[in-house]
Short mmCIF file of C-alpha atoms in Angstrom, two decimals:
data_model
loop_
_atom_site.label_atom_id
_atom_site.label_comp_id
_atom_site.label_asym_id
_atom_site.label_seq_id
_atom_site.Cartn_x
_atom_site.Cartn_y
_atom_site.Cartn_z
CA MET A 18 30.57 21.82 11.80
CA ARG A 19 33.16 20.58 14.26
CA LYS A 20 30.77 21.16 17.20
CA LEU A 21 28.00 19.30 15.37
CA LEU A 22 30.31 16.35 14.68
CA ILE A 23 31.49 16.23 18.29
CA SER A 24 27.89 16.37 19.54
CA PHE A 25 26.89 13.53 17.22
CA MET A 26 29.81 11.37 18.42
CA LEU A 27 28.94 12.00 22.06
CA LEU A 28 25.29 11.12 21.42
CA THR A 29 26.29 7.90 19.64
CA ALA A 30 28.57 6.93 22.51
CA ALA A 31 25.83 7.66 25.05
CA VAL A 32 23.29 5.51 23.19
CA TYR A 33 25.79 2.65 22.97
CA ALA A 34 26.70 2.97 26.64
CA ALA A 35 23.19 3.40 28.02
CA ASP A 36 21.57 0.61 29.97
CA PHE A 37 18.33 0.11 28.04
CA GLU A 38 17.68 -3.32 29.54
CA ARG A 39 16.46 -1.69 32.73
CA SER A 40 15.64 1.97 32.42
CA ASN A 41 16.81 3.44 35.71
CA TRP A 42 13.64 5.38 36.39
CA ARG A 43 13.24 6.01 40.08
CA ALA A 44 10.99 8.09 42.30
CA GLN A 45 10.29 8.37 45.99
CA MET A 46 7.53 9.64 48.26
CA TYR A 47 8.19 10.12 51.95
CA LEU A 48 6.59 11.24 55.21
CA GLN A 49 8.66 12.50 58.14
CA ALA A 50 7.83 13.44 61.73
CA GLU A 51 10.40 15.12 64.01
CA PRO A 52 9.52 16.06 67.62
CA ALA A 53 10.94 19.46 68.50
CA PHE A 54 10.72 22.37 70.96
CA ILE A 55 9.98 25.71 69.31
CA HIS A 56 10.76 28.92 71.19
CA PHE A 57 8.75 32.16 70.77
CA GLU A 58 10.37 35.31 72.17
CA SER A 59 8.50 38.62 71.80
CA GLU A 60 9.62 42.23 72.06
CA GLU A 61 7.98 44.68 74.51
CA PRO A 62 4.24 44.08 73.82
CA GLN A 63 1.82 46.94 73.37
CA LEU A 64 -0.68 45.98 76.09
CA LEU A 65 0.47 42.77 77.81
CA LYS A 66 1.80 43.11 81.31
CA GLU A 67 4.61 40.66 80.50
CA SER A 68 6.40 39.72 77.29
CA ILE A 69 5.81 36.31 75.73
CA ASP A 70 8.70 33.91 76.20
CA LYS A 71 7.35 30.41 75.54
CA GLU A 72 8.90 27.07 74.61
CA LEU A 73 6.40 24.64 73.04
CA LEU A 74 6.64 20.96 72.16
CA THR A 75 5.45 20.29 68.60
CA ILE A 76 5.83 17.50 66.04
CA PRO A 77 6.61 19.11 62.68
CA VAL A 78 5.59 16.86 59.76
CA SER A 79 7.15 16.91 56.28
CA VAL A 80 5.99 15.29 53.04
CA GLY A 81 7.92 15.20 49.78
CA PHE A 82 8.23 13.75 46.32
CA LEU A 83 11.52 13.08 44.53
CA PHE A 84 12.39 11.84 41.05
CA ASN A 85 15.61 10.89 39.32
CA PRO A 86 16.20 13.00 36.18
CA PHE A 87 18.76 10.56 34.74
CA PHE A 88 17.01 7.56 33.17
CA THR A 89 19.79 5.47 31.60
CA PRO A 90 23.09 5.25 33.51
CA LEU A 91 26.29 4.11 31.86
CA PHE A 92 26.43 0.54 30.67
CA LYS A 93 27.73 -1.75 33.46
CA ALA A 94 28.96 1.23 35.44
CA ASP A 95 28.80 0.60 39.18
CA ILE A 96 27.03 3.83 40.04
CA PRO A 97 25.98 3.81 43.71
CA PHE A 98 24.43 7.30 43.49
CA THR A 99 20.90 8.31 42.58
CA PHE A 100 20.44 12.03 42.02
CA TRP A 101 17.18 13.64 43.12
CA LEU A 102 15.07 16.65 42.24
CA GLY A 103 11.73 17.31 43.85
CA ALA A 104 9.44 19.30 46.10
CA GLU A 105 8.67 19.19 49.79
CA VAL A 106 6.27 20.76 52.23
CA ASN A 107 8.08 20.66 55.57
CA SER A 108 7.64 21.81 59.16
CA ILE A 109 3.85 21.45 59.08
CA GLN A 110 2.80 22.23 62.67
CA PHE A 111 0.35 24.13 64.87
CA ARG A 112 0.07 24.93 68.56
CA GLU A 113 -1.39 27.40 71.06
CA ILE A 114 1.18 29.95 72.19
CA ALA A 115 -0.60 31.78 75.06
CA SER A 116 -4.05 32.21 76.59
CA ASP A 117 -5.96 34.37 79.07
CA PRO A 118 -3.74 37.46 78.65
CA ALA A 119 -3.23 39.88 81.54
CA TYR A 120 -3.03 43.34 80.00
CA TRP A 121 -3.56 47.10 80.50
CA GLY A 122 -6.06 49.34 78.83
CA VAL A 123 -5.35 52.65 77.10
CA GLY A 124 -6.07 56.21 78.10
CA ASP A 125 -7.54 59.07 76.08
CA ASP A 126 -4.17 59.64 74.44
CA GLY A 127 -4.14 56.04 73.08
CA LYS A 128 -1.26 54.94 75.29
CA ARG A 129 -1.53 52.17 77.82
CA VAL A 130 -2.17 53.12 81.41
CA GLU A 131 -0.82 50.91 84.15
CA ASP A 132 -3.21 51.43 87.04
CA GLU A 133 -5.97 49.49 88.71
CA LYS A 134 -8.70 51.28 86.74
CA HIS A 135 -7.22 50.21 83.42
CA ASP A 136 -6.39 46.63 84.44
CA LEU A 137 -8.31 44.52 81.87
CA SER A 138 -6.99 41.10 82.87
CA GLU A 139 -10.51 39.78 83.51
CA ALA A 140 -11.54 40.74 79.98
CA GLY A 141 -8.74 38.56 78.61
CA GLU A 142 -10.16 35.32 79.96
CA GLY A 143 -10.96 32.88 77.14
CA ARG A 144 -8.77 34.64 74.59
CA THR A 145 -5.97 32.57 72.92
CA LEU A 146 -3.04 33.22 70.62
CA SER A 147 -1.98 30.26 68.43
CA PHE A 148 0.06 29.62 65.33
CA ARG A 149 0.19 27.27 62.36
CA ALA A 150 3.11 26.94 59.97
CA TYR A 151 4.29 25.18 56.82
CA ALA A 152 7.18 25.63 54.40
CA PRO A 153 6.86 24.66 50.69
CA SER A 154 10.34 24.15 49.24
CA VAL A 155 12.25 22.85 46.25
CA VAL A 156 14.83 20.17 47.04
CA GLY A 157 17.73 18.39 45.40
CA GLY A 158 20.24 15.81 46.50
CA PHE A 159 21.35 12.24 46.14
CA SER A 160 21.00 8.74 47.59
CA PHE A 161 23.90 6.39 48.19
CA ASN A 162 23.40 2.64 48.49
CA LEU A 163 25.51 1.63 51.48
CA GLY A 164 24.94 -2.02 50.70
CA GLY A 165 22.02 -4.43 50.48
CA ASP A 166 18.85 -2.80 51.81
CA PHE A 167 20.48 0.28 53.42
CA ASP A 168 20.48 3.66 51.65
CA LEU A 169 21.73 7.06 52.76
CA ARG A 170 19.87 10.07 51.35
CA VAL A 171 21.06 13.67 51.58
CA LEU A 172 18.83 16.58 50.52
CA GLY A 173 19.13 20.34 50.54
CA GLY A 174 16.25 22.73 50.02
CA TYR A 175 15.15 26.33 49.83
CA GLY A 176 11.68 27.76 50.21
CA PHE A 177 9.43 30.05 52.19
CA HIS A 178 8.13 29.48 55.69
CA PHE A 179 4.58 30.69 56.30
CA PHE A 180 3.64 31.48 59.93
CA THR A 181 -0.01 32.31 60.56
CA PHE A 182 -0.84 33.74 64.01
CA VAL A 183 -4.46 33.56 65.18
CA ASP A 184 -5.93 35.81 67.90
CA ASN A 185 -9.12 34.02 68.90
CA TYR A 186 -11.79 35.20 71.32
CA SER A 187 -15.20 33.53 71.35
CA THR A 188 -16.60 34.09 67.87
CA SER A 189 -14.13 36.85 67.02
CA THR A 190 -11.00 35.66 65.21
CA LYS A 191 -8.21 37.69 63.70
CA ASP A 192 -5.21 36.20 61.92
CA HIS A 193 -2.05 37.50 60.31
CA THR A 194 0.46 35.59 58.11
CA GLU A 195 4.17 36.28 57.83
CA MET A 196 6.35 34.79 55.08
CA VAL A 197 10.08 34.33 55.70
CA PRO A 198 12.74 32.55 53.58
CA THR A 199 14.01 29.20 54.80
CA ALA A 200 16.91 26.92 53.88
CA PHE A 201 17.68 23.50 55.25
CA VAL A 202 19.62 20.28 54.79
CA SER A 203 18.41 16.83 55.78
CA GLY A 204 19.90 13.35 55.86
CA ALA A 205 18.05 10.04 56.15
CA LEU A 206 19.33 6.54 56.80
CA GLU A 207 16.75 4.28 55.10
CA TYR A 208 16.13 0.55 55.35
CA ARG A 209 14.08 -1.40 52.82
CA ILE A 210 11.41 -3.43 54.66
CA THR A 211 9.70 -5.24 51.79
CA GLU A 212 8.55 -5.01 48.19
CA ILE A 213 4.83 -4.29 48.31
CA PHE A 214 4.37 -4.28 44.52
CA GLN A 215 6.70 -4.99 41.63
CA ASP A 216 9.51 -2.40 41.80
CA VAL A 217 7.78 -0.59 44.70
CA ASP A 218 9.63 -0.84 48.04
CA MET A 219 8.48 0.23 51.48
CA LYS A 220 11.24 1.75 53.61
CA ILE A 221 11.64 3.14 57.12
CA GLY A 222 14.39 5.44 58.25
CA ILE A 223 15.81 7.96 60.68
CA ASN A 224 15.87 11.55 59.44
CA VAL A 225 18.02 14.45 60.70
CA ARG A 226 17.17 18.04 59.67
CA ARG A 227 18.84 21.40 60.22
CA GLU A 228 17.41 24.78 59.26
CA PHE A 229 19.80 27.67 58.67
CA LEU A 230 18.01 30.98 58.13
CA PRO A 231 16.79 32.74 61.31
CA TYR A 232 13.15 33.68 61.85
CA GLU A 233 13.29 37.18 63.29
CA ASP A 234 11.06 40.26 63.72
CA MET A 235 7.81 38.51 62.82
CA MET A 236 4.67 40.51 63.52
CA ALA A 237 2.04 38.27 65.08
CA THR A 238 -0.81 40.77 65.57
CA TYR A 239 -1.55 44.31 64.48
CA PRO A 240 -1.14 47.09 67.08
CA TYR A 241 -4.25 48.55 68.74
CA LYS A 242 -5.31 51.97 67.44
CA TYR A 243 -7.48 54.06 69.76
CA ASP A 244 -10.23 56.16 68.16
CA LYS A 245 -11.94 58.68 70.44
CA GLU A 246 -14.95 59.11 68.19
CA ASN A 247 -15.48 55.39 67.66
CA PRO A 248 -13.78 53.52 70.49
CA THR A 249 -13.49 49.72 70.21
CA PRO A 250 -12.43 47.25 72.88
CA SER A 251 -8.78 46.35 72.84
CA SER A 252 -7.30 42.85 72.66
CA GLY A 253 -4.67 41.71 75.11
CA PHE A 254 -2.64 40.21 72.26
CA SER A 255 -2.61 43.42 70.20
CA GLY A 256 0.70 44.71 68.90
CA ILE A 257 2.84 41.59 69.40
CA THR A 258 6.01 41.11 67.38
CA PHE A 259 8.26 38.10 67.92
CA SER A 260 11.87 39.18 67.85
CA LYS A 261 12.95 35.56 67.39
CA VAL A 262 11.37 32.19 66.63
CA SER A 263 13.82 29.30 66.92
CA TYR A 264 14.13 25.62 67.74
CA LYS A 265 15.69 24.56 71.04
CA TRP A 266 18.13 22.15 69.41
CA PRO A 267 20.13 22.94 66.26
CA VAL A 268 18.96 19.71 64.58
CA ARG A 269 15.70 17.81 64.57
CA VAL A 270 15.72 14.01 64.62
CA GLY A 271 12.70 11.95 63.66
CA LEU A 272 11.27 8.95 61.83
CA GLU A 273 10.53 8.53 58.14
CA LEU A 274 8.26 6.23 56.12
CA SER A 275 8.83 6.18 52.37
CA PHE A 276 7.84 4.38 49.17
CA ASP A 277 10.63 3.90 46.65
CA PHE A 278 9.71 3.24 43.02
CA GLY A 279 12.28 1.52 40.77
CA ARG A 280 15.04 1.00 43.33
CA GLU A 281 17.90 -1.35 42.44
CA SER A 282 20.70 -2.12 44.90
CA ARG A 283 24.35 -2.11 43.86
CA ARG A 284 24.48 -5.85 44.46
CA ASP A 285 21.45 -6.53 42.20
CA ARG A 286 22.82 -4.24 39.51
CA ARG A 287 26.21 -5.98 39.46
CA MET A 288 24.54 -9.39 39.45
CA ARG A 289 22.22 -8.40 36.59
CA PHE A 290 25.13 -7.37 34.38
CA THR A 291 27.13 -10.46 35.36
CA LEU A 292 24.28 -12.79 34.40
CA ARG A 293 23.62 -10.83 31.22
CA ASP A 294 27.24 -11.47 30.20
CA ARG A 295 26.70 -15.17 30.88
CA ASP A 296 23.53 -15.10 28.73
CA GLN A 297 25.55 -13.69 25.86
CA VAL A 298 28.24 -16.36 26.26
CA LEU A 299 25.57 -19.06 26.13
CA ARG A 300 24.03 -17.50 23.00
CA ASP A 301 27.43 -17.23 21.31
CA ASN A 302 28.15 -20.89 21.97
CA SER A 303 24.68 -22.09 20.96
CA GLU A 304 23.72 -23.34 17.51
CA VAL A 305 20.12 -22.18 18.04
CA LYS A 306 19.11 -18.89 16.45
CA ASP A 307 17.88 -16.11 18.72
CA THR A 308 14.37 -16.27 17.27
CA LEU A 309 12.63 -18.54 19.76
CA SER A 310 9.01 -17.75 20.59
CA ASP A 311 7.24 -18.15 23.89
CA TRP A 312 5.92 -21.51 22.76
CA ASP A 313 9.47 -22.64 21.89
CA CYS A 314 10.43 -21.80 25.45
CA MET A 315 7.62 -24.07 26.62
CA ALA A 316 9.12 -26.85 24.51
CA ILE A 317 12.52 -26.28 26.13
CA GLU A 318 10.88 -26.51 29.57
CA ARG A 319 9.17 -29.73 28.50
CA ASP A 320 12.56 -31.12 27.46
CA TYR A 321 14.25 -30.57 30.79
CA ARG A 322 11.20 -31.85 32.67
CA PHE A 323 12.06 -35.20 31.10
CA PHE A 324 15.15 -35.39 33.30
CA LEU A 325 13.35 -34.68 36.56
CA ASP A 326 11.81 -37.33 38.77
CA GLU A 327 8.48 -36.93 40.55
CA ASN A 328 10.17 -34.90 43.30
CA GLY A 329 11.66 -32.45 40.81
CA GLU A 330 15.20 -33.79 41.19
CA LEU A 331 17.59 -35.43 38.75
CA PRO A 332 17.64 -39.17 39.50
CA ASP A 333 21.35 -39.87 38.86
CA MET A 334 23.79 -37.01 38.45
CA SER A 335 26.71 -39.43 38.30
CA ASP A 336 25.76 -40.23 34.72
CA ALA A 337 27.87 -37.78 32.71
CA TYR A 338 25.73 -38.20 29.59
CA THR A 339 22.51 -37.35 31.47
CA LYS A 340 24.11 -34.35 33.18
CA THR A 341 25.42 -33.03 29.87
CA GLN A 342 22.05 -33.40 28.17
CA PHE A 343 20.26 -31.60 30.98
CA SER A 344 22.81 -28.81 31.07
CA ASP A 345 22.29 -28.25 27.34
CA VAL A 346 18.54 -27.86 27.82
CA LEU A 347 18.93 -25.48 30.77
CA GLU A 348 21.52 -23.42 28.93
CA SER A 349 19.08 -22.99 26.03
CA PHE A 350 16.42 -21.80 28.44
CA LEU A 351 18.70 -19.24 30.08
CA ALA A 352 20.13 -18.03 26.78
CA PHE A 353 16.89 -17.42 24.91
CA CYS A 354 13.91 -17.64 27.30
CA HIS A 355 14.77 -15.10 29.99
CA PRO A 356 13.20 -15.63 33.43
CA ALA A 357 11.10 -12.67 34.51
CA ASP A 358 12.91 -11.78 37.74
CA LEU A 359 16.52 -11.62 38.85
CA ALA A 360 16.03 -13.99 41.81
CA THR A 361 14.76 -16.80 39.54
CA LYS A 362 17.59 -16.23 37.10
CA GLU A 363 20.18 -16.45 39.89
CA LYS A 364 18.56 -19.66 41.10
CA LEU A 365 18.70 -21.28 37.66
CA TYR A 366 22.33 -20.31 37.12
CA ALA A 367 23.16 -21.74 40.55
CA THR A 368 21.47 -24.94 39.41
CA LEU A 369 23.54 -24.97 36.26
CA ASP A 370 26.75 -24.41 38.21
CA THR A 371 26.15 -26.89 41.02
CA GLY A 372 24.10 -29.58 39.27
CA LYS A 373 21.28 -29.21 41.82
CA ILE A 374 17.74 -29.33 40.49
CA GLU A 375 15.54 -26.73 42.14
CA LEU A 376 13.21 -25.91 39.28
CA LYS A 377 10.02 -27.72 40.20
CA GLU A 378 8.32 -24.75 41.87
CA TYR A 379 9.22 -22.45 38.98
CA GLN A 380 7.95 -24.98 36.41
CA VAL A 381 4.60 -25.32 38.18
CA ARG A 382 4.24 -21.53 38.27
CA GLN A 383 5.02 -21.29 34.54
CA GLU A 384 2.57 -24.08 33.71
CA ASP A 385 -0.18 -22.39 35.73
CA SER A 386 0.30 -19.04 33.98
CA ARG A 387 0.22 -20.68 30.53
CA PHE A 388 -2.86 -22.68 31.50
CA ASP A 389 -4.66 -19.44 32.35
CA GLN A 390 -3.44 -17.94 29.06
CA VAL A 391 -4.69 -20.72 26.78
CA MET A 392 -8.01 -21.14 28.63
CA ALA A 393 -8.71 -17.43 28.24
CA SER A 394 -7.76 -17.47 24.56
CA ASN A 395 -10.61 -19.82 23.46
CA ASP A 396 -8.25 -20.88 20.66
CA PRO A 397 -8.33 -24.64 19.95
CA GLU A 398 -4.87 -24.50 18.38
CA MET A 399 -3.31 -23.00 21.52
CA LEU A 400 -5.16 -25.53 23.70
CA GLU A 401 -3.83 -28.41 21.60
CA MET A 402 -0.32 -26.92 21.82
CA PHE A 403 -0.58 -26.79 25.62
CA LEU A 404 -1.39 -30.52 25.71
CA GLN A 405 1.54 -31.17 23.42
CA TYR A 406 3.99 -29.27 25.66
CA TYR A 407 2.51 -30.51 28.95
CA PRO A 408 1.31 -34.07 28.23
CA ASP A 409 1.23 -35.04 31.92
CA SER A 410 -0.39 -31.84 33.20
CA PRO A 411 -2.86 -32.38 36.08
CA ARG A 412 -5.19 -30.00 34.21
CA ARG A 413 -5.23 -32.03 31.04
CA GLY A 414 -8.89 -33.01 31.60
CA GLU A 415 -9.97 -29.34 31.82
CA VAL A 416 -8.16 -28.48 28.60
CA GLU A 417 -9.64 -31.46 26.73
CA ALA A 418 -13.14 -30.54 27.96
CA LYS A 419 -12.60 -26.99 26.75
CA ILE A 420 -11.52 -28.28 23.31
CA ARG A 421 -14.66 -30.44 23.06
CA THR A 422 -16.90 -27.55 24.08
CA LEU A 423 -15.31 -25.20 21.53
CA SER A 424 -15.60 -27.83 18.80
CA GLU A 425 -19.26 -28.43 19.55
CA TYR A 426 -19.88 -24.68 19.77
CA HIS A 427 -18.51 -24.02 16.28
CA LYS A 428 -20.50 -26.97 14.94
CA PHE A 429 -23.74 -25.72 16.49
CA ARG A 430 -23.14 -22.20 15.11
CA GLU A 431 -23.19 -23.72 11.63
CA ILE A 432 -26.43 -25.54 12.46
CA GLN A 433 -28.01 -22.29 13.66
CA ALA A 434 -26.96 -20.64 10.43
CA GLN A 435 -28.84 -23.38 8.46
CA ASN A 436 -31.91 -23.08 10.76
CA THR A 437 -33.72 -26.17 9.41
CA PHE A 438 -35.54 -29.08 11.01
CA LYS A 439 -33.03 -31.50 9.56
CA ALA A 440 -30.00 -29.64 10.91
CA TYR A 441 -31.37 -29.41 14.47
CA LEU A 442 -32.67 -32.99 14.56
CA SER A 443 -29.41 -34.31 13.11
CA TYR A 444 -27.50 -32.54 15.90
CA LEU A 445 -29.76 -34.06 18.59
CA ASN A 446 -29.48 -37.49 17.01
CA ASP A 447 -25.65 -37.31 17.02
CA ASN A 448 -25.38 -35.53 20.38
CA PRO A 449 -28.27 -36.67 22.61
CA ASN A 450 -26.54 -35.14 25.66
CA GLY A 451 -24.91 -32.24 23.83
CA ALA A 452 -24.13 -28.90 25.48
CA PHE A 453 -26.58 -27.14 23.13
CA ARG A 454 -29.50 -29.55 23.44
CA ASP A 455 -31.83 -26.87 24.84
CA GLU A 456 -30.87 -24.42 22.07
CA ALA A 457 -31.61 -27.07 19.44
CA GLU A 458 -35.05 -27.72 20.95
CA ALA A 459 -35.74 -23.98 21.00
CA GLY A 460 -34.79 -23.73 17.32
CA ILE A 461 -37.08 -26.64 16.38
CA PHE A 462 -40.05 -25.24 18.29
CA GLU A 463 -39.55 -21.80 16.71
CA LEU A 464 -39.81 -23.42 13.26
CA VAL A 465 -42.91 -25.40 14.34
CA ARG A 466 -44.56 -22.24 15.65
CA ASN A 467 -43.80 -20.37 12.43
CA SER A 468 -45.25 -23.16 10.26
CA ASN A 469 -48.33 -23.55 12.59
CA ARG A 470 -49.15 -27.04 11.30
CA MET A 471 -50.92 -29.54 13.51
CA LYS A 472 -48.80 -32.44 12.35
CA ASP A 473 -45.58 -30.61 13.28
CA TYR A 474 -46.91 -29.86 16.77
CA GLU A 475 -47.77 -33.53 17.20
CA ILE A 476 -44.30 -34.61 16.09
CA TYR A 477 -42.73 -32.09 18.48
CA LEU A 478 -44.79 -33.48 21.40
CA LYS A 479 -43.75 -37.01 20.43
CA ARG A 480 -40.06 -36.13 20.16
CA PHE A 481 -40.03 -33.94 23.29
CA PRO A 482 -42.57 -35.35 25.75
CA ASN A 483 -40.84 -33.46 28.59
CA GLY A 484 -39.74 -30.46 26.55
CA LYS A 485 -39.74 -26.83 27.61
CA TYR A 486 -42.55 -25.89 25.22
CA VAL A 487 -44.96 -28.82 25.76
CA GLU A 488 -47.72 -26.69 27.29
CA GLU A 489 -47.42 -24.04 24.59
CA ALA A 490 -47.53 -26.76 21.89
CA LYS A 491 -50.66 -28.36 23.37
CA ALA A 492 -52.38 -24.98 23.54
CA ALA A 493 -51.42 -24.20 19.93
CA LEU A 494 -52.90 -27.47 18.60
CA LYS A 495 -56.40 -26.00 18.68
CA GLY A 496 -55.64 -23.22 16.23
CA ALA A 497 -53.12 -25.09 14.08
CA ASN A 498 -53.62 -25.84 10.38
CA ASN A 499 -54.68 -29.47 10.23
CA SER A 500 -54.87 -29.67 6.45
CA ALA A 501 -51.29 -28.72 5.60
CA PRO A 502 -48.69 -31.52 5.47
CA SER A 503 -45.88 -31.76 8.00
CA GLN A 504 -42.74 -29.76 7.31
CA ILE A 505 -40.73 -32.08 9.53
CA GLU A 506 -41.84 -35.18 7.58
CA TYR A 507 -40.97 -33.44 4.36
CA GLN A 508 -37.50 -32.16 5.40
CA ALA A 509 -36.33 -34.92 7.76
CA PRO A 510 -38.52 -38.05 7.55
CA GLU A 511 -35.77 -40.17 9.10
CA TYR A 512 -35.97 -38.16 12.36
CA VAL A 513 -39.75 -38.12 12.82
CA GLU A 514 -39.71 -41.00 15.26
CA PRO A 515 -37.80 -40.43 18.48
CA PRO A 516 -34.64 -42.49 19.01
CA ALA A 517 -35.04 -45.89 20.61
CA GLU A 518 -33.45 -44.64 23.82
CA GLU A 519 -36.15 -41.96 24.18
CA SER A 520 -39.20 -43.94 22.95
CA ALA A 521 -38.78 -46.96 25.20
CA PRO A 522 -36.57 -47.78 28.10
CA ALA A 523 -33.80 -50.21 27.39
CA VAL A 524 -34.46 -53.79 28.52
CA GLU A 525 -31.56 -55.42 30.25
CA GLU A 526 -30.65 -58.70 28.66
CA PRO A 527 -29.54 -61.57 30.87
CA GLU A 528 -25.80 -62.11 30.88
CA GLU A 529 -24.81 -65.09 28.86
CA GLU A 530 -21.39 -66.61 28.49
CA GLU A 531 -22.14 -67.93 25.08
CA GLU A 532 -21.53 -65.67 22.09
CA GLU A 533 -24.65 -64.17 20.56
CA GLU A 534 -25.42 -65.41 17.15
CA GLU A 535 -25.80 -62.77 14.47
CA VAL A 536 -29.50 -62.49 13.55
CA LYS A 537 -30.03 -62.18 9.86
CA PRO A 538 -33.13 -60.33 8.60
CA SER A 539 -35.75 -62.66 7.18
CA PRO A 540 -36.96 -62.29 3.59
CA LYS A 541 -40.36 -61.20 4.93
CA SER A 542 -38.88 -58.30 6.89
CA LYS A 543 -36.95 -57.17 3.81
CA LYS A 544 -40.16 -57.09 1.75
CA ALA A 545 -41.97 -55.12 4.46
CA LYS A 546 -39.24 -52.48 4.54
CA ALA A 547 -39.26 -52.10 0.77
CA LYS A 548 -43.03 -51.72 0.76
CA ALA A 549 -42.88 -49.00 3.45
CA LYS A 550 -40.19 -47.16 1.47
CA ARG A 551 -42.36 -47.11 -1.69
CA ALA A 552 -45.32 -45.78 0.31
CA ALA A 553 -43.23 -42.94 1.75
CA SER A 554 -42.03 -41.92 -1.72
CA LYS A 555 -45.62 -41.84 -3.04
CA LYS A 556 -46.63 -39.66 -0.08
CA LYS A 557 -43.84 -37.18 -0.88
CA ALA A 558 -44.96 -36.99 -4.52
CA LYS A 559 -48.54 -36.23 -3.49
CA SER A 560 -47.44 -33.48 -1.09
CA LYS A 561 -45.42 -31.86 -3.91
CA LYS A 562 -48.47 -31.84 -6.21
CA ARG A 563 -50.61 -30.17 -3.54
CA ARG A 564 -48.05 -27.41 -3.37
#
């Protein structure tokens, strides 16, 4: 019970102390290249006239991946270390060791004979002995931030070194692989060049490596076995064992290129906690509740834009009242509407401390991102809110056009749902240059085609003399029902005649300075209109009886 209680208390303390604001996840991938001289020293060979004692220049290459197993360091603790676990494939290299061997043949007893008759040096021309090597290993270590963009990384590893020796002659190839344990330590001084993506840094460095375990008694090729009954030609490189394989220098020095994921310098970490403390002080001293939304933050930005002139600077900082008001607005922004990156936050706090206004670039960037957000939303309410928060935005016209288009779109969807002559013609009458003019015409013609009445085709041709379906309407007149009454006249008699703008071109009236007198309709014109109205009502009654 006591152990359980102690464990619970430690867990509670760890959760309270952990830095959950920025989970300290970190990983690294690296590539290293280290020029080196490798020395091969063989024992007494089976057939070669002379032992192999070669020093070769190679460039061993190493690749590795590291990750930090500790995700949440202690709260505010200035921890300069990052601990690593990972895997590495190091010392990847290949090279030709020897070629054209001069060697002796064997006698009937299977032993080599050193005389002119058994000199097979000419037979060795074109034959080569080469090697390739690599060493998969597990590694562990730590990185230490020296300051700013400089890190020191120390790793130790253990694995197995695979040497493959290849005896190659024309189309005949024989190879043999030896596996030997290896242990090493490496240190790299790294410099951060740039951030290529968010939280992904590119670094270059100088790496130093030392391997500890010796590579001894490695068999490169199998010995030659003479068979009297079935003799086979011997190879000059048969029976070679390297008593020692070593590097000329005890350490290898080379270059490194790495990608660091989630790195945070000691300076940035200290600054982040310092500014977070200041955020909390501002919140404690503010009367505003910590429940502000993203749109409320836009309102706060709008408020402090009021204080800025056209160059993004405060006109008169000598006015204590103006300075106090602006500081209040900026404090609200920093307390509740956190900037996305540390650099911006530092800049805004510097502004608050010094009274300098350097926010214009940041404001424009915020306005652009919110413009993209509301335009993609297709939400009229969000578009209206954008205009409210940014009344002087240079993109105001685009937002207003989007609002009009969305409004007309929803209106036309309702008209399509009704799918009547009256609904389509009413839309065209109210919106002669509407965005959905072509769709309205298509809807009308579809109704005309379904009714197949001559009178409706004639009205369509009158209303749309240049319409998309004029030719189809003219062709359909021949087979249309000429006895049935017009559906258009029945549903929307007021829209049978095209509008004045379409039926006849407007006649420009001469400009006159005198005011136009209001023309009152004469009694005769009133009687004529009444008579026409009665005739139309009688016509409707007759059409109903026919039905």
